[in-house]
Amino acid sequence: MDLAIALAWAANRTQGILITLRADGRAQSSDISYSSDGPSMLISLTRDRAKTKNMQRDPRVVLHVTDRASWSYLSFDGLVELTPLTTTIDDAVNDQLVAYYEAVAGKPHPNWVEYRQAMVDEGRLLARVTPTSVVGQINPGR
């Protein structure tokens, strides 16, 4: 599967399954929302989740994206980079979380001050998944 074609297909979606590795090597899956950012995907996380701790220890991940209507699916193998935590409502990570929200929701938040403060209070950060390969199939819509 051509990575550029796969990334273009995934850019039109926002839901997937993130697979990280536990300390003992077993896979852990998490339903997530993501936004596409060129050759990578962004995922909003909180500092205390198992998936965050898994990625801090081992940056190898799989992001699995499906489209049930067409029986299409892609599994991106990739490496992740984690941003620092957002610590103020006007830091660079919080700005990135605003852009992430708009990309996933498709519209602005009704109260940006409230949203930005929630990102600080929840200990939010972003994971940037950069795919290194992909497997799967893209079928025409039915």
Short mmCIF file of C-alpha atoms in Angstrom, two decimals:
data_model
loop_
_atom_site.label_atom_id
_atom_site.label_comp_id
_atom_site.label_asym_id
_atom_site.label_seq_id
_atom_site.Cartn_x
_atom_site.Cartn_y
_atom_site.Cartn_z
CA MET A 1 0.00 0.00 0.00
CA ASP A 2 1.31 3.44 -0.94
CA LEU A 3 1.79 5.55 2.20
CA ALA A 4 0.82 8.84 0.50
CA ILE A 5 -2.47 7.37 -0.76
CA ALA A 6 -3.19 5.90 2.67
CA LEU A 7 -2.51 9.22 4.40
CA ALA A 8 -4.83 11.04 1.99
CA TRP A 9 -7.61 8.51 2.73
CA ALA A 10 -7.08 8.75 6.50
CA ALA A 11 -7.13 12.56 6.32
CA ASN A 12 -10.87 12.39 5.63
CA ARG A 13 -11.55 10.57 8.89
CA THR A 14 -11.12 11.34 12.60
CA GLN A 15 -11.76 8.08 14.46
CA GLY A 16 -9.36 5.22 14.96
CA ILE A 17 -7.82 2.71 17.31
CA LEU A 18 -4.41 3.44 18.79
CA ILE A 19 -2.36 0.39 19.73
CA THR A 20 0.53 0.90 22.14
CA LEU A 21 2.83 -1.56 23.88
CA ARG A 22 2.59 -2.34 27.57
CA ALA A 23 5.78 -2.83 29.58
CA ASP A 24 5.44 -6.63 29.22
CA GLY A 25 5.14 -6.32 25.41
CA ARG A 26 1.41 -7.01 25.16
CA ALA A 27 -0.67 -4.70 22.97
CA GLN A 28 -3.10 -2.21 24.46
CA SER A 29 -5.79 -0.67 22.25
CA SER A 30 -7.64 2.60 22.79
CA ASP A 31 -10.44 4.17 20.77
CA ILE A 32 -9.26 7.67 19.85
CA SER A 33 -10.02 10.71 17.75
CA TYR A 34 -7.22 12.06 15.59
CA SER A 35 -6.57 14.89 13.20
CA SER A 36 -4.34 14.72 10.17
CA ASP A 37 -1.39 17.06 10.01
CA GLY A 38 0.35 16.46 6.71
CA PRO A 39 2.37 13.27 6.98
CA SER A 40 1.35 12.67 10.60
CA MET A 41 -1.68 12.34 12.83
CA LEU A 42 -2.31 14.15 16.12
CA ILE A 43 -4.02 12.62 19.15
CA SER A 44 -5.02 14.44 22.33
CA LEU A 45 -3.95 12.65 25.52
CA THR A 46 -3.90 13.12 29.27
CA ARG A 47 -0.73 12.60 31.26
CA ASP A 48 -2.07 9.81 33.49
CA ARG A 49 -3.51 7.43 30.86
CA ALA A 50 -1.88 4.06 30.27
CA LYS A 51 -1.48 4.79 26.56
CA THR A 52 0.51 7.94 27.40
CA LYS A 53 2.80 6.03 29.75
CA ASN A 54 3.20 3.28 27.16
CA MET A 55 4.28 5.79 24.50
CA GLN A 56 6.66 7.54 26.90
CA ARG A 57 8.41 4.21 27.35
CA ASP A 58 8.15 2.90 23.76
CA PRO A 59 7.33 5.22 20.85
CA ARG A 60 6.24 2.42 18.48
CA VAL A 61 2.50 2.46 17.78
CA VAL A 62 -0.13 1.28 15.34
CA LEU A 63 -2.99 3.55 14.32
CA HIS A 64 -5.84 1.51 12.83
CA VAL A 65 -8.50 3.35 10.81
CA THR A 66 -11.61 1.73 9.31
CA ASP A 67 -14.56 2.61 7.14
CA ARG A 68 -17.30 0.07 7.69
CA ALA A 69 -19.40 1.30 4.78
CA SER A 70 -16.76 0.30 2.23
CA TRP A 71 -14.99 -2.48 4.16
CA SER A 72 -11.82 -0.41 4.01
CA TYR A 73 -9.13 -0.35 6.67
CA LEU A 74 -5.59 0.83 7.16
CA SER A 75 -3.09 0.01 9.90
CA PHE A 76 -0.30 2.56 10.11
CA ASP A 77 2.90 1.49 11.86
CA GLY A 78 4.55 4.57 13.23
CA LEU A 79 6.64 6.37 15.76
CA VAL A 80 5.22 8.88 18.19
CA GLU A 81 6.55 12.13 19.58
CA LEU A 82 4.85 13.61 22.64
CA THR A 83 4.56 17.32 23.27
CA PRO A 84 5.07 18.72 26.74
CA LEU A 85 1.97 19.17 28.88
CA THR A 86 0.02 22.35 28.38
CA THR A 87 0.54 24.40 31.55
CA THR A 88 -1.08 27.74 30.70
CA ILE A 89 -4.07 28.73 28.61
CA ASP A 90 -1.85 30.59 26.16
CA ASP A 91 1.15 28.28 25.69
CA ALA A 92 2.08 26.71 22.34
CA VAL A 93 0.70 23.27 23.23
CA ASN A 94 -2.66 24.76 24.17
CA ASP A 95 -2.69 26.54 20.80
CA GLN A 96 -2.09 23.17 19.13
CA LEU A 97 -4.93 21.63 21.17
CA VAL A 98 -7.25 24.38 19.88
CA ALA A 99 -6.30 23.53 16.28
CA TYR A 100 -6.75 19.83 17.06
CA TYR A 101 -10.26 20.44 18.47
CA GLU A 102 -11.34 22.39 15.40
CA ALA A 103 -9.96 19.73 13.05
CA VAL A 104 -11.74 16.88 14.84
CA ALA A 105 -14.99 18.69 15.67
CA GLY A 106 -15.15 20.58 12.38
CA LYS A 107 -16.16 23.78 14.15
CA PRO A 108 -14.95 26.15 16.86
CA HIS A 109 -15.55 25.43 20.53
CA PRO A 110 -18.36 27.57 22.01
CA ASN A 111 -16.09 28.85 24.81
CA TRP A 112 -12.36 28.91 24.08
CA VAL A 113 -11.37 30.21 27.53
CA GLU A 114 -13.22 27.31 29.17
CA TYR A 115 -11.72 24.81 26.72
CA ARG A 116 -8.18 26.09 27.18
CA GLN A 117 -8.48 25.96 30.97
CA ALA A 118 -9.86 22.41 30.78
CA MET A 119 -6.81 21.36 28.74
CA VAL A 120 -4.54 22.65 31.54
CA ASP A 121 -6.68 21.14 34.31
CA GLU A 122 -6.80 17.74 32.59
CA GLY A 123 -3.03 17.62 32.01
CA ARG A 124 -3.36 17.45 28.23
CA LEU A 125 -0.66 16.95 25.65
CA LEU A 126 -0.54 15.80 22.04
CA ALA A 127 0.93 12.72 20.43
CA ARG A 128 2.23 13.15 16.89
CA VAL A 129 2.16 9.79 15.10
CA THR A 130 4.43 9.69 12.07
CA PRO A 131 3.67 6.60 10.00
CA THR A 132 6.61 4.57 8.71
CA SER A 133 4.52 2.00 6.80
CA VAL A 134 0.92 0.96 6.22
CA VAL A 135 -1.03 -2.18 5.38
CA GLY A 136 -4.68 -2.56 4.52
CA GLN A 137 -7.12 -1.97 1.71
CA ILE A 138 -9.12 0.95 0.41
CA ASN A 139 -12.30 -0.03 -1.41
CA PRO A 140 -14.63 2.31 -3.29
CA GLY A 141 -17.67 3.37 -1.24
CA ARG A 142 -20.76 1.25 -1.63
#
